[in-house]
XYZ file of C-alpha atoms in Angstrom:
526
model
C -37.278 -7.230 -29.512
C -39.756 -4.981 -31.260
C -39.374 -6.949 -34.494
C -40.039 -10.250 -32.723
C -43.128 -8.792 -31.047
C -44.330 -7.407 -34.380
C -43.764 -10.555 -36.346
C -45.534 -12.681 -33.807
C -48.477 -10.338 -33.571
C -49.782 -11.267 -37.035
C -49.537 -15.023 -36.592
C -52.875 -16.744 -36.823
C -54.378 -16.705 -33.312
C -56.997 -19.289 -32.576
C -59.697 -16.646 -32.296
C -58.898 -15.240 -35.716
C -58.809 -18.655 -37.308
C -62.167 -19.562 -35.762
C -63.716 -16.349 -37.049
C -62.488 -17.047 -40.584
C -63.862 -20.583 -40.425
C -67.178 -19.404 -39.052
C -67.444 -16.793 -41.787
C -67.082 -19.662 -44.308
C -70.088 -21.310 -42.704
C -72.015 -18.038 -42.798
C -71.271 -17.704 -46.523
C -72.365 -21.317 -47.174
C -75.644 -20.953 -45.265
C -76.321 -17.520 -46.762
C -76.364 -18.721 -50.385
C -77.900 -22.003 -49.411
C -80.966 -20.198 -48.042
C -81.148 -17.653 -50.887
C -80.838 -20.259 -53.618
C -83.851 -22.149 -52.173
C -85.974 -19.062 -52.917
C -84.623 -17.704 -56.198
C -85.983 -20.423 -58.562
C -89.413 -20.122 -56.974
C -89.937 -16.380 -57.104
C -91.262 -16.089 -60.665
C -93.663 -18.999 -60.140
C -95.006 -17.430 -56.924
C -95.494 -14.002 -58.540
C -97.517 -15.608 -61.370
C -99.490 -17.608 -58.807
C -100.414 -14.319 -57.139
C -102.000 -13.200 -60.431
C -99.315 -10.909 -61.846
C -98.929 -10.513 -65.622
C -95.587 -11.132 -67.254
C -94.843 -7.411 -67.473
C -95.794 -6.871 -63.791
C -93.658 -9.861 -62.842
C -90.756 -8.371 -64.717
C -91.062 -5.036 -62.934
C -91.400 -6.709 -59.565
C -88.401 -8.889 -60.284
C -86.235 -5.866 -61.172
C -87.035 -4.171 -57.823
C -84.419 -6.253 -55.999
C -81.689 -5.562 -58.566
C -82.366 -1.768 -58.589
C -82.223 -1.580 -54.773
C -79.023 -3.569 -54.688
C -77.480 -1.303 -57.283
C -77.833 1.801 -55.084
C -77.455 0.257 -51.652
C -74.411 -1.979 -51.961
C -71.877 0.849 -51.911
C -73.701 2.641 -49.083
C -73.950 -0.392 -46.859
C -70.331 -1.313 -47.560
C -69.182 2.128 -46.627
C -71.403 2.070 -43.531
C -69.648 -1.170 -42.433
C -66.348 0.753 -42.627
C -67.795 3.365 -40.274
C -69.627 1.352 -37.636
C -67.645 -1.875 -37.854
C -68.183 -5.281 -39.442
C -69.898 -6.937 -36.466
C -72.859 -4.572 -36.199
C -73.255 -3.991 -39.897
C -73.203 -7.726 -40.535
C -75.746 -8.367 -37.784
C -77.985 -5.644 -39.191
C -77.852 -7.093 -42.712
C -78.617 -10.635 -41.434
C -81.535 -9.628 -39.196
C -83.222 -7.350 -41.723
C -82.791 -9.981 -44.455
C -84.390 -12.560 -42.176
C -87.262 -10.115 -41.639
C -87.666 -9.681 -45.395
C -87.671 -13.424 -46.104
C -90.094 -13.987 -43.254
C -92.368 -11.342 -44.690
C -92.019 -13.045 -48.099
C -93.330 -16.240 -46.449
C -96.511 -14.350 -45.571
C -96.986 -12.636 -48.922
C -100.491 -13.397 -50.246
C -100.621 -10.388 -52.630
C -98.433 -8.542 -55.035
C -98.195 -5.506 -52.756
C -96.979 -7.621 -49.855
C -94.524 -9.411 -52.125
C -92.978 -6.089 -53.225
C -92.838 -4.886 -49.621
C -91.033 -8.038 -48.605
C -88.364 -7.491 -51.312
C -87.516 -3.987 -50.093
C -85.562 -4.888 -46.886
C -83.879 -7.751 -48.736
C -82.879 -5.479 -51.611
C -81.523 -2.846 -49.280
C -79.738 -4.956 -46.734
C -78.872 -8.319 -48.410
C -75.205 -7.428 -48.434
C -74.073 -9.949 -45.877
C -71.620 -11.603 -48.335
C -70.006 -8.238 -49.143
C -69.525 -7.460 -45.443
C -68.126 -10.952 -44.898
C -65.592 -10.409 -47.606
C -64.607 -7.057 -46.052
C -64.224 -8.808 -42.705
C -62.055 -11.514 -44.217
C -59.979 -8.784 -45.785
C -59.532 -7.234 -42.310
C -58.435 -10.546 -40.849
C -55.969 -11.657 -43.546
C -52.646 -10.340 -44.799
C -52.070 -9.262 -48.367
C -50.356 -12.518 -49.256
C -53.034 -14.835 -47.810
C -56.040 -12.794 -48.844
C -56.552 -14.487 -52.260
C -56.453 -17.897 -50.569
C -59.004 -16.834 -47.895
C -61.284 -15.219 -50.471
C -61.039 -18.272 -52.734
C -62.121 -20.633 -49.949
C -65.014 -18.275 -49.051
C -66.200 -18.164 -52.631
C -65.956 -21.945 -52.831
C -68.040 -22.433 -49.643
C -70.640 -19.929 -50.884
C -70.847 -21.620 -54.266
C -71.406 -25.043 -52.683
C -74.373 -23.552 -50.831
C -75.712 -22.079 -54.048
C -75.575 -25.510 -55.670
C -77.292 -27.415 -52.869
C -80.010 -24.858 -52.134
C -82.166 -25.376 -55.265
C -82.245 -29.124 -54.575
C -83.823 -28.571 -51.142
C -86.084 -25.814 -52.430
C -87.332 -27.978 -55.296
C -88.103 -30.809 -52.832
C -90.033 -28.509 -50.528
C -92.041 -27.065 -53.485
C -93.487 -30.459 -54.253
C -95.464 -30.301 -50.985
C -98.427 -28.065 -50.322
C -97.332 -24.549 -49.360
C -93.796 -25.308 -50.400
C -92.906 -21.725 -51.227
C -93.952 -20.426 -47.864
C -92.095 -23.254 -46.119
C -88.955 -22.392 -48.100
C -89.241 -18.679 -47.232
C -89.607 -19.346 -43.524
C -86.727 -21.765 -43.636
C -84.586 -19.151 -45.349
C -85.500 -16.619 -42.701
C -84.536 -19.137 -40.025
C -81.155 -19.731 -41.699
C -80.430 -15.974 -41.619
C -81.411 -15.847 -37.922
C -79.032 -18.730 -37.219
C -76.289 -16.842 -39.103
C -76.980 -13.772 -37.001
C -76.628 -15.786 -33.799
C -73.417 -17.361 -35.042
C -71.970 -13.906 -35.874
C -72.990 -12.615 -32.433
C -71.254 -15.474 -30.651
C -68.000 -15.218 -32.598
C -64.843 -14.645 -30.444
C -64.297 -11.076 -31.527
C -62.131 -10.140 -28.561
C -59.702 -12.964 -29.334
C -59.060 -11.509 -32.769
C -57.188 -8.593 -31.255
C -54.012 -7.698 -33.100
C -51.408 -6.779 -30.606
C -49.815 -3.517 -31.652
C -48.994 -1.414 -28.640
C -47.945 1.667 -30.397
C -46.780 4.724 -28.424
C -47.866 8.313 -28.818
C -44.644 9.005 -30.699
C -44.859 8.430 -34.439
C -41.161 7.551 -34.561
C -41.586 4.750 -32.045
C -44.611 3.508 -33.920
C -42.713 3.428 -37.178
C -39.789 1.571 -35.584
C -42.048 -1.027 -33.961
C -42.406 -3.151 -37.076
C -41.329 -2.941 -40.710
C -43.238 -5.907 -42.081
C -46.065 -4.953 -44.438
C -48.405 -7.336 -42.762
C -47.853 -5.583 -39.443
C -48.080 -2.128 -40.930
C -51.433 -3.017 -42.451
C -54.296 -1.357 -40.582
C -57.133 -3.849 -40.113
C -59.476 -1.566 -38.364
C -63.011 -1.200 -39.632
C -62.402 1.942 -41.526
C -63.244 4.347 -38.756
C -60.762 7.240 -38.821
C -59.213 7.238 -35.392
C -55.727 7.919 -34.195
C -53.433 5.616 -36.135
C -50.984 5.250 -33.259
C -53.558 3.591 -31.005
C -54.021 -0.183 -30.818
C -55.857 -1.525 -33.810
C -58.344 -4.379 -33.706
C -59.185 -6.906 -36.393
C -62.815 -6.647 -37.341
C -63.991 -5.681 -33.813
C -62.669 -4.297 -30.604
C -62.619 -5.842 -27.184
C -65.835 -5.627 -25.169
C -66.653 -2.258 -23.650
C -65.953 -3.522 -20.153
C -62.362 -4.157 -21.112
C -61.804 -1.191 -23.389
C -60.536 2.002 -21.839
C -62.944 4.910 -22.103
C -60.322 7.333 -23.413
C -56.695 7.293 -24.370
C -54.246 9.661 -22.708
C -54.475 11.933 -25.707
C -58.192 12.399 -25.096
C -59.300 10.390 -28.112
C -62.058 7.770 -27.877
C -61.308 4.186 -28.672
C -62.542 2.696 -31.898
C -65.323 0.944 -30.021
C -66.716 4.194 -28.751
C -66.080 6.116 -31.980
C -68.193 3.681 -33.941
C -71.028 3.197 -31.490
C -71.460 6.617 -29.948
C -71.107 8.883 -33.018
C -74.383 10.520 -34.125
C -76.275 9.453 -37.212
C -75.250 12.610 -39.041
C -71.556 11.847 -38.399
C -72.066 8.297 -39.754
C -73.702 9.634 -42.860
C -70.950 12.182 -43.291
C -68.269 9.442 -42.976
C -70.131 7.263 -45.411
C -70.372 10.130 -47.954
C -66.697 10.944 -47.558
C -65.636 7.363 -48.171
C -67.851 7.022 -51.242
C -66.445 10.299 -52.585
C -62.925 9.024 -51.961
C -63.560 5.899 -54.044
C -65.431 7.852 -56.746
C -62.613 10.380 -57.101
C -59.770 7.806 -56.986
C -57.836 6.636 -59.973
C -59.478 3.195 -59.987
C -61.744 3.608 -63.007
C -59.698 1.054 -64.983
C -60.345 -1.753 -62.467
C -64.058 -0.967 -62.225
C -64.343 -0.806 -66.024
C -62.597 -4.182 -66.378
C -64.990 -5.600 -63.810
C -68.003 -4.216 -65.711
C -66.817 -5.507 -69.132
C -66.047 -9.022 -67.791
C -69.269 -9.182 -65.760
C -71.353 -8.447 -68.831
C -69.280 -10.857 -70.956
C -69.780 -13.674 -68.504
C -73.484 -13.011 -68.140
C -73.836 -13.033 -71.891
C -72.206 -16.452 -71.920
C -74.883 -17.809 -69.631
C -77.864 -15.664 -70.784
C -79.231 -18.051 -73.416
C -77.198 -21.155 -72.663
C -80.119 -23.560 -72.474
C -81.805 -22.157 -75.565
C -78.591 -22.200 -77.537
C -77.875 -25.815 -76.631
C -81.338 -26.777 -77.770
C -81.201 -24.942 -81.075
C -77.524 -25.765 -81.957
C -77.184 -29.328 -80.711
C -80.798 -30.409 -80.015
C -80.049 -31.111 -76.342
C -82.907 -31.748 -73.992
C -83.293 -29.411 -70.990
C -82.432 -32.234 -68.667
C -78.998 -32.735 -70.324
C -78.371 -28.977 -70.369
C -79.191 -28.898 -66.639
C -76.558 -31.573 -66.001
C -74.032 -29.563 -67.990
C -74.807 -26.361 -65.993
C -74.552 -28.285 -62.726
C -71.210 -29.666 -63.812
C -69.895 -26.176 -64.605
C -71.217 -24.818 -61.288
C -69.562 -27.565 -59.338
C -66.237 -26.911 -60.998
C -66.617 -23.220 -60.278
C -67.086 -23.993 -56.581
C -64.086 -26.265 -56.490
C -61.999 -23.695 -58.420
C -62.077 -21.500 -55.313
C -59.598 -23.838 -53.713
C -57.195 -23.346 -56.631
C -56.923 -19.602 -56.250
C -54.318 -19.744 -53.434
C -51.877 -22.110 -55.186
C -52.241 -20.255 -58.500
C -51.496 -16.884 -56.901
C -48.450 -18.381 -55.220
C -47.327 -19.766 -58.556
C -47.501 -16.217 -59.905
C -45.683 -14.831 -56.896
C -48.743 -12.845 -55.855
C -48.420 -10.790 -59.068
C -52.150 -10.120 -59.317
C -52.095 -7.789 -62.390
C -50.419 -10.443 -64.465
C -52.710 -13.172 -63.214
C -55.772 -10.979 -63.943
C -54.553 -10.403 -67.469
C -53.926 -14.076 -68.147
C -57.302 -15.105 -66.675
C -59.093 -12.499 -68.746
C -57.335 -13.679 -71.948
C -58.278 -17.297 -71.084
C -61.912 -16.309 -70.414
C -62.130 -14.426 -73.699
C -60.684 -17.434 -75.619
C -63.088 -19.845 -73.941
C -66.129 -17.735 -74.773
C -65.032 -17.659 -78.415
C -64.513 -21.425 -78.466
C -67.978 -21.925 -77.010
C -69.616 -19.594 -79.555
C -67.928 -21.407 -82.429
C -68.102 -24.926 -80.985
C -69.042 -27.561 -83.674
C -69.929 -30.202 -81.068
C -71.181 -30.681 -77.571
C -67.793 -32.058 -76.495
C -66.094 -28.773 -77.251
C -68.795 -27.018 -75.156
C -68.069 -29.460 -72.336
C -64.330 -28.710 -72.605
C -64.818 -24.917 -72.599
C -67.231 -25.081 -69.652
C -64.649 -27.019 -67.666
C -61.947 -24.331 -67.970
C -64.437 -21.409 -68.095
C -65.527 -22.041 -64.493
C -61.920 -22.038 -63.358
C -60.849 -18.895 -65.217
C -63.847 -16.845 -64.070
C -63.415 -17.859 -60.445
C -59.722 -16.838 -60.463
C -60.542 -13.579 -62.316
C -63.187 -12.519 -59.783
C -60.742 -13.073 -56.878
C -57.929 -11.250 -58.688
C -59.931 -8.087 -59.418
C -61.357 -7.959 -55.848
C -57.855 -8.288 -54.427
C -56.476 -5.552 -56.697
C -59.352 -3.211 -55.661
C -58.532 -3.809 -52.001
C -54.805 -3.295 -52.544
C -55.209 -0.032 -54.420
C -58.043 1.344 -52.289
C -56.644 0.377 -48.901
C -58.043 -1.831 -46.155
C -59.578 1.145 -44.350
C -62.155 1.390 -47.064
C -62.509 -2.337 -47.867
C -66.258 -2.286 -47.275
C -66.736 0.691 -49.570
C -64.587 -0.877 -52.256
C -66.312 -4.259 -52.199
C -69.692 -2.515 -52.193
C -68.722 -0.387 -55.160
C -67.592 -3.506 -57.011
C -70.985 -5.090 -56.324
C -72.693 -1.966 -57.667
C -70.687 -2.243 -60.889
C -71.666 -5.885 -61.174
C -75.324 -4.899 -60.617
C -75.044 -2.509 -63.576
C -73.846 -5.510 -65.612
C -76.903 -7.494 -64.494
C -79.090 -4.704 -65.900
C -77.247 -4.397 -69.178
C -76.618 -8.117 -69.949
C -80.295 -9.118 -70.490
C -80.868 -6.117 -72.742
C -77.837 -6.851 -74.899
C -78.621 -10.545 -74.976
C -82.129 -9.897 -76.248
C -80.908 -7.641 -79.064
C -78.115 -9.959 -80.230
C -80.409 -13.028 -80.172
C -82.425 -11.352 -82.882
C -79.515 -12.110 -85.236
C -78.234 -15.459 -84.009
C -78.382 -17.841 -81.026
C -74.601 -17.309 -80.836
C -74.982 -13.543 -80.772
C -74.655 -13.094 -76.975
C -71.393 -15.026 -76.594
C -69.859 -13.338 -79.623
C -70.710 -9.962 -78.085
C -69.140 -11.273 -74.884
C -65.937 -11.992 -76.849
C -65.816 -8.366 -78.024
C -66.315 -7.035 -74.471
C -63.689 -9.408 -73.070
C -61.249 -8.310 -75.793
C -61.883 -4.705 -74.780
C -61.042 -5.678 -71.190
C -57.790 -7.339 -72.339
C -56.761 -4.267 -74.326
C -57.522 -2.000 -71.381
C -55.335 -4.170 -69.114
C -52.511 -4.158 -71.681
C -52.611 -0.394 -71.693
C -52.965 0.161 -67.970
C -50.843 -2.632 -66.400
C -47.515 -0.988 -67.432
C -48.591 1.964 -65.277
C -49.121 -0.282 -62.263
C -46.575 -1.820 -59.904
C -46.628 -5.460 -58.830
C -49.578 -4.902 -56.529
C -51.670 -2.911 -58.976
C -50.724 0.530 -57.617
C -50.374 3.418 -59.990
C -46.815 4.398 -60.697
C -46.217 8.161 -60.655
C -42.665 8.546 -61.900
C -42.575 12.280 -61.626
C -43.610 12.221 -57.933
C -41.128 9.486 -57.122
C -38.295 11.327 -58.872
C -38.998 14.515 -56.945
C -39.018 12.547 -53.677
C -35.765 10.862 -54.655
C -34.118 14.216 -55.329
C -35.426 15.561 -52.013
C -33.908 12.638 -50.155
C -30.583 13.031 -51.916
C -30.409 16.674 -50.771
C -31.097 15.647 -47.183
C -28.463 12.923 -47.415
C -25.841 15.409 -48.583
C -26.669 17.808 -45.789
C -26.344 15.055 -43.191
C -22.949 14.009 -44.560
C -21.644 17.556 -44.654
C -22.727 18.343 -41.099
C -21.829 15.059 -39.445
C -19.537 12.563 -41.122
C -20.066 9.185 -39.602
C -20.726 5.784 -40.963
C -24.393 4.846 -41.270
C -25.143 1.660 -39.428
C -28.657 1.078 -40.592
C -31.546 2.471 -42.594
C -35.017 3.051 -41.297
C -38.392 3.342 -42.895
C -39.889 6.790 -42.428
C -43.549 7.394 -42.943
C -44.028 9.963 -45.722
C -46.814 12.396 -44.913
C -46.441 14.961 -47.683
C -49.202 15.480 -50.190
C -47.016 14.217 -53.058
C -46.356 10.913 -51.340
C -50.008 10.361 -50.518
C -50.892 10.818 -54.191
C -48.576 8.005 -55.220
C -50.941 5.440 -53.691
C -54.637 5.572 -53.653
C -55.996 5.319 -50.123
C -52.934 3.553 -48.750
C -50.029 4.583 -46.529
C -46.682 5.036 -48.278
C -43.351 4.091 -46.606
C -40.184 5.124 -48.332
C -36.563 4.257 -47.533
C -35.188 7.246 -45.724
C -31.794 8.507 -44.828
C -29.758 7.316 -41.852
C -29.746 9.187 -38.555
């Protein structure tokens, strides 16, 4: 009876499905609005009278703020919940873009970029929310669809922005339209059926009953918003029920998640954010973050001087190069729909899939750098968009598996910070290598991608099928301990064992075998 209740509790309820679909719309509209503004920023700064050096400094303000704020905002979403953190990001981003539409001086322009740089993390919070709402097996599919929807918005946005720019005051019109889009997104998020996304898990105060309730990994997965509450209380996906329906306190005297996230003081929120960031910083996930950094810089080097290289190597006009870039971007958007089938083909073995996609990306960058004709560039661009899309989804999924869903916002934010470091390094490295050859940036990208491949070859044997670190010595000691308990049981009471049960391991040794997750080992029979 318990198993039936547990297996049915993680089926897709209508409310959860509607939230996922609405988050796809939010991702599409988010990048649609942003991409209307991005191509126009440099022209607007110059129109305000800024010199090239001042324009460069102003343009770097956004990236620097994103570098330091992404991890903090992601961790904050783990503490206060996805709903209110997402609403905060959307509303403050709308304020920033509205202020940008009123910028008539350099100082006002910089001031408008500050709230956007600090709180334009709506996509990261959306990914964390989707991670909360999806099981481990379906997460790559959901993330791939979200990336595809966002990419489509990023492709269509510049078309609308370019059309508006042709009219008088086009930049200001685009800015106000972008602010309106973020306000619409905020309203959509506010009206989502959060209470219908409740995951039914009526656990009792007894830990034994809670562990017997369900054995499926999808049901054992905690999809709360990262707030550290009693793990035996009902857990909610992405948000709790409204306050009017939520009990004020549980019998044990603990507040519900709703109250814990809304009523805790600011100092407690900051302390929780700091502890989560420290947990990620001290975890054994440096290999994944380093692979992310190497591949991010390699991919950015591929695109850094693409137009200039096409003109110098093959005498292509900018118009033709633009068509080629649009073709590659469209394939990258469509590749998001291939992530789910490909991961199923690999049996959800994400480390192997990450290794193969990294090898393919490295090979394609090399073929582009040494291409003797435009047709080879077209061929490499076709598969390059697919391999990079799969690789990004793989590494995000591995980070979430190893770090645990309770810190999904922190992990995704940390990944975005690592990518932001790559955005700072890639232009510098591209400028240096272009001094030697137009093909210098992609060749350097090949070297960095090879370093990522070698790192994966060294580290993957130390992972299990889900990317977790294997600690053989710890597992052997636990195995010996369980054998001793089994012998004592048999000597004291000789009876045939009818079934095994999964016992939650709470010792320090067990917790060290998995970073941030909960470990369940096959125990002895009672």
